[in-house]
mmCIF file of C-alpha atoms in Angstrom:
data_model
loop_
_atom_site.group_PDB
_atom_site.id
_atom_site.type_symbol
_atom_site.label_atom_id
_atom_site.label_comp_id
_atom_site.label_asym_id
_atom_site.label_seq_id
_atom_site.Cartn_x
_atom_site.Cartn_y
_atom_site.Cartn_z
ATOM 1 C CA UNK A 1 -7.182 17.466 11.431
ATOM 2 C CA UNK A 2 -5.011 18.234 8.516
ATOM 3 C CA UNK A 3 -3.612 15.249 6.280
ATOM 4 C CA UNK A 4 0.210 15.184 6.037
ATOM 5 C CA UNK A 5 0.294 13.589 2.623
ATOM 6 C CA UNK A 6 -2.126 16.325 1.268
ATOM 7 C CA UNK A 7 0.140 19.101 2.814
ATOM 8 C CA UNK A 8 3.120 16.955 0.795
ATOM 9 C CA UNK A 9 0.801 16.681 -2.555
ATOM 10 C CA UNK A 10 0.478 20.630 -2.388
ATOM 11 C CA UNK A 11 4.593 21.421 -1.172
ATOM 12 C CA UNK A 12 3.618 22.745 2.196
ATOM 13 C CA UNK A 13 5.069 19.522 3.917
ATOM 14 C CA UNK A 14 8.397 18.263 2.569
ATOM 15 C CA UNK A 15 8.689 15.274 0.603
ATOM 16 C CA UNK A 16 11.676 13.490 -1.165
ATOM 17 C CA UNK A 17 9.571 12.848 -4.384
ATOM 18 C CA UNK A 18 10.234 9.901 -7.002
ATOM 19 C CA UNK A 19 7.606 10.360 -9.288
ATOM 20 C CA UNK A 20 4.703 12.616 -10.067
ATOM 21 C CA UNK A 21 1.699 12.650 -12.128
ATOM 22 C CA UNK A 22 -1.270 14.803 -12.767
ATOM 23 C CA UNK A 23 -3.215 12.325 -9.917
ATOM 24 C CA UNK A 24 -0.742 10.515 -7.960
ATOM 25 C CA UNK A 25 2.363 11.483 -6.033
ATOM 26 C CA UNK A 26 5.146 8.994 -4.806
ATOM 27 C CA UNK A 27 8.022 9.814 -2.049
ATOM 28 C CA UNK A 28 10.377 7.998 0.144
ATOM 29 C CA UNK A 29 8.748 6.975 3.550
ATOM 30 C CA UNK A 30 10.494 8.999 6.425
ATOM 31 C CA UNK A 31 10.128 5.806 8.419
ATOM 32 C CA UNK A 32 11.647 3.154 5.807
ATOM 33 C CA UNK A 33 11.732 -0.748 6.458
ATOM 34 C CA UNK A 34 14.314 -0.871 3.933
ATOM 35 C CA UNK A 35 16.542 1.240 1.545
ATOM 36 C CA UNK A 36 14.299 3.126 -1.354
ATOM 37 C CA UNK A 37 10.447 2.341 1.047
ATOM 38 C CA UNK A 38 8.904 4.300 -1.580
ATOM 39 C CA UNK A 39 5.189 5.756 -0.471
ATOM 40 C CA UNK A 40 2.617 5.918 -3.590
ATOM 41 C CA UNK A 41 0.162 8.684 -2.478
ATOM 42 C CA UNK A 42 -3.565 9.818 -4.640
ATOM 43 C CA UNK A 43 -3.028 13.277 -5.159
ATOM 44 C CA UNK A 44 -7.297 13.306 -4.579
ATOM 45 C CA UNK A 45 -7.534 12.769 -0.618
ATOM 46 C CA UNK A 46 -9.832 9.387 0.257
ATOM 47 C CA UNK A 47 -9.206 7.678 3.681
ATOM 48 C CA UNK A 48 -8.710 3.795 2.540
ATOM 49 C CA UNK A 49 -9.744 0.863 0.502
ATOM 50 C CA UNK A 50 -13.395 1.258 0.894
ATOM 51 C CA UNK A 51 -13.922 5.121 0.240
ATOM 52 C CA UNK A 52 -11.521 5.042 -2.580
ATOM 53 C CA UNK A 53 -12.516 4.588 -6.251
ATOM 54 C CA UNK A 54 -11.637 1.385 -8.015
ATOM 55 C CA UNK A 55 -9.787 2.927 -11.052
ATOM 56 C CA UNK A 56 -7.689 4.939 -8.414
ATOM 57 C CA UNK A 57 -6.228 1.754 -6.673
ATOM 58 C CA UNK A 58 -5.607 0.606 -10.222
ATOM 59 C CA UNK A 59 -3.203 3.503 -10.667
ATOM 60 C CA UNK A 60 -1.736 3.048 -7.056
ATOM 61 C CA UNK A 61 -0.479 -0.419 -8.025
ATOM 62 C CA UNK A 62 0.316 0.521 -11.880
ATOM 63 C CA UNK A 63 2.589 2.826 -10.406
ATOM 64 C CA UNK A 64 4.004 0.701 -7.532
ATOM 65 C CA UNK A 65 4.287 -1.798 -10.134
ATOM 66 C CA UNK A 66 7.201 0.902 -12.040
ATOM 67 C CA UNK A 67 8.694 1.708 -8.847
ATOM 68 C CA UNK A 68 9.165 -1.937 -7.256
ATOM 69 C CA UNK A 69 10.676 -2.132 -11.491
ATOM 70 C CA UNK A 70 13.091 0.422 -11.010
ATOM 71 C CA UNK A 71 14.120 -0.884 -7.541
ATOM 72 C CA UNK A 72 14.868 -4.381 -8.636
ATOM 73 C CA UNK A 73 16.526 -2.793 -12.258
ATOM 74 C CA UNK A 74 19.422 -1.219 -9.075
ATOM 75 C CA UNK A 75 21.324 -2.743 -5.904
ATOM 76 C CA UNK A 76 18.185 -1.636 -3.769
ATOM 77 C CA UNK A 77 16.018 -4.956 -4.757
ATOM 78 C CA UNK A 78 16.300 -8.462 -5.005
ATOM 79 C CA UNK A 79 12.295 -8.456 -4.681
ATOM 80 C CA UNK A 80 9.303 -6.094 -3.319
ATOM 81 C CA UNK A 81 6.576 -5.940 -1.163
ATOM 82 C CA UNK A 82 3.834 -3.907 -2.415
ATOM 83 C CA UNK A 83 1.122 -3.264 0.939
ATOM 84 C CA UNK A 84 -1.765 -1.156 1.243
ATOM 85 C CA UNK A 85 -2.103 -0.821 5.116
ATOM 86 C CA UNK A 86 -5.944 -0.124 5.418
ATOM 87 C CA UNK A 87 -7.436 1.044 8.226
ATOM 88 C CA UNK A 88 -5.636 1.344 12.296
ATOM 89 C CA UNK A 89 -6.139 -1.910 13.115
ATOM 90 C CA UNK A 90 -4.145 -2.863 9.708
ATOM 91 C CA UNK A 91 -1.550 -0.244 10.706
ATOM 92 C CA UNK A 92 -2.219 2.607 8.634
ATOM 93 C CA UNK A 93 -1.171 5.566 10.499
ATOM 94 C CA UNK A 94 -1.494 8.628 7.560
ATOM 95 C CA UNK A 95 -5.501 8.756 7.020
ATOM 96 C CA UNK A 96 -4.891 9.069 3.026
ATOM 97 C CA UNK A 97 -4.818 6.026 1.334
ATOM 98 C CA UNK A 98 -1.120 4.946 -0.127
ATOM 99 C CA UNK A 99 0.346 2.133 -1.404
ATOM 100 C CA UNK A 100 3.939 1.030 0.366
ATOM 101 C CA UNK A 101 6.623 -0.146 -2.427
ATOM 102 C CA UNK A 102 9.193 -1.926 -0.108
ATOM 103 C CA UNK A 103 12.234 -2.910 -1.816
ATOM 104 C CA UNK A 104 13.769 -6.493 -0.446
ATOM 105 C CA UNK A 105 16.866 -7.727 -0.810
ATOM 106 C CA UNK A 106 17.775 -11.841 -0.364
ATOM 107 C CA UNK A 107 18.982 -12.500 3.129
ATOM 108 C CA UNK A 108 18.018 -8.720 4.474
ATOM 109 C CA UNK A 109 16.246 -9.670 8.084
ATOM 110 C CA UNK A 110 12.884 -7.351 7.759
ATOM 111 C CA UNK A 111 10.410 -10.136 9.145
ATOM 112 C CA UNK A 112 7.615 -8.256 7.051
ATOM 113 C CA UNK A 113 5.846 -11.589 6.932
ATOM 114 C CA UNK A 114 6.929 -13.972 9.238
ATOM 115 C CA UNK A 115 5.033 -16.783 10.340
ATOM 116 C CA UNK A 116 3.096 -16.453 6.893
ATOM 117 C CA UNK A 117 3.405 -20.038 6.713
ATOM 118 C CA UNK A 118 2.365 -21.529 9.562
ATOM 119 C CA UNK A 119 -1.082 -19.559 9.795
ATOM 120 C CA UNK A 120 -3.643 -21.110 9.201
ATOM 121 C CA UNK A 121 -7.712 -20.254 10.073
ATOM 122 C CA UNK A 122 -9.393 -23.328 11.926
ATOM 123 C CA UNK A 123 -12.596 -22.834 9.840
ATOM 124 C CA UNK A 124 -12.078 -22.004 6.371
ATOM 125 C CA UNK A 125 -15.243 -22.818 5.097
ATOM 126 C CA UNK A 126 -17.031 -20.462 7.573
ATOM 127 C CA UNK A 127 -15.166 -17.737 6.832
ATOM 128 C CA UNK A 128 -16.022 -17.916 3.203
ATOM 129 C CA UNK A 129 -19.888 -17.961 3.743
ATOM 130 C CA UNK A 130 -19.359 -14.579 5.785
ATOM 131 C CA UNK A 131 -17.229 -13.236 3.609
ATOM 132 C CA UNK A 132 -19.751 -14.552 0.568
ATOM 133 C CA UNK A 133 -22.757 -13.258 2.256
ATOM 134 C CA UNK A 134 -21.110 -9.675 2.847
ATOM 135 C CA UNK A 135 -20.575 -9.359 -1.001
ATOM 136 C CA UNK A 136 -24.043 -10.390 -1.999
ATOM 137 C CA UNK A 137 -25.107 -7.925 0.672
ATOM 138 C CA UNK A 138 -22.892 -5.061 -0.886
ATOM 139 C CA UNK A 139 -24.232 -6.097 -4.453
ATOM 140 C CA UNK A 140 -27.895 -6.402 -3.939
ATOM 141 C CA UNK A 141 -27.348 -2.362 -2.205
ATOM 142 C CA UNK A 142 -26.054 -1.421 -5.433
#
């Protein structure tokens, strides 16, 4: 299966681009939630969170960080939402990890995170210890 975002990277896929690097490649979503959805795409291909390397997802959200600037510095952003979709269940529907810059405006409708606030997990403490047990798991493998 052939990656869309590496066909985009290498200008056999189209691509409104916003900024480029030597490593990293960002574009306009063809799907936007709002006005300037900026995509921040690794010019190295790696699936998601957990195959990419740490110093990589630094530069996603350096990056993102300079585009959700620029957004807010123009009428496009009042605010941003900066999302890393990882994996299907999480939505992520290009297998190539990317960062989403989504510009927000104050009183725009997008319900991006609605019912944030009244979520809550019945048993906090439990899902720590899994959570804690997994990492000293992943550290005593490495």
């Amino acid at each position: 299966m052939s990656c869309v975002f590496c066909a985009v990277v290498a200008g056999e896929a189209p691509g409104i681009k916003i900024y480029e690097d030597d490593d990293y490649l960002a574009i306009l979503d063809v799907r936007p939630f709002t006005r300037g959805h900026t995509l921040v795409v690794p010019k190295r291909h790696t699936t998601d969170v957990t195959d990419t390397p740490p110093e990589t997802l630094a530069g996603l959200v350096t990056i993102g960080q300079r585009i959700a600037r620029a957004a807010r510095a123009t009428e496009l952003a009042d605010a941003t939402h900066l999302a890393v979709n990882d994996g299907s269940a999480a939505f992520q529907t290009v297998p190539h990890i990317h960062l989403h810059v989504v510009p927000r405006r104050d009183g725009d409708k997008l319900s991006f995170a609605k019912g944030m606030v009244l979520r809550r997990d019945p048993d906090r403490e439990a899902t720590a210890q899994i959570l804690r047990e997994a990492l000293a798991r992943i550290d005593a493998g490495q």
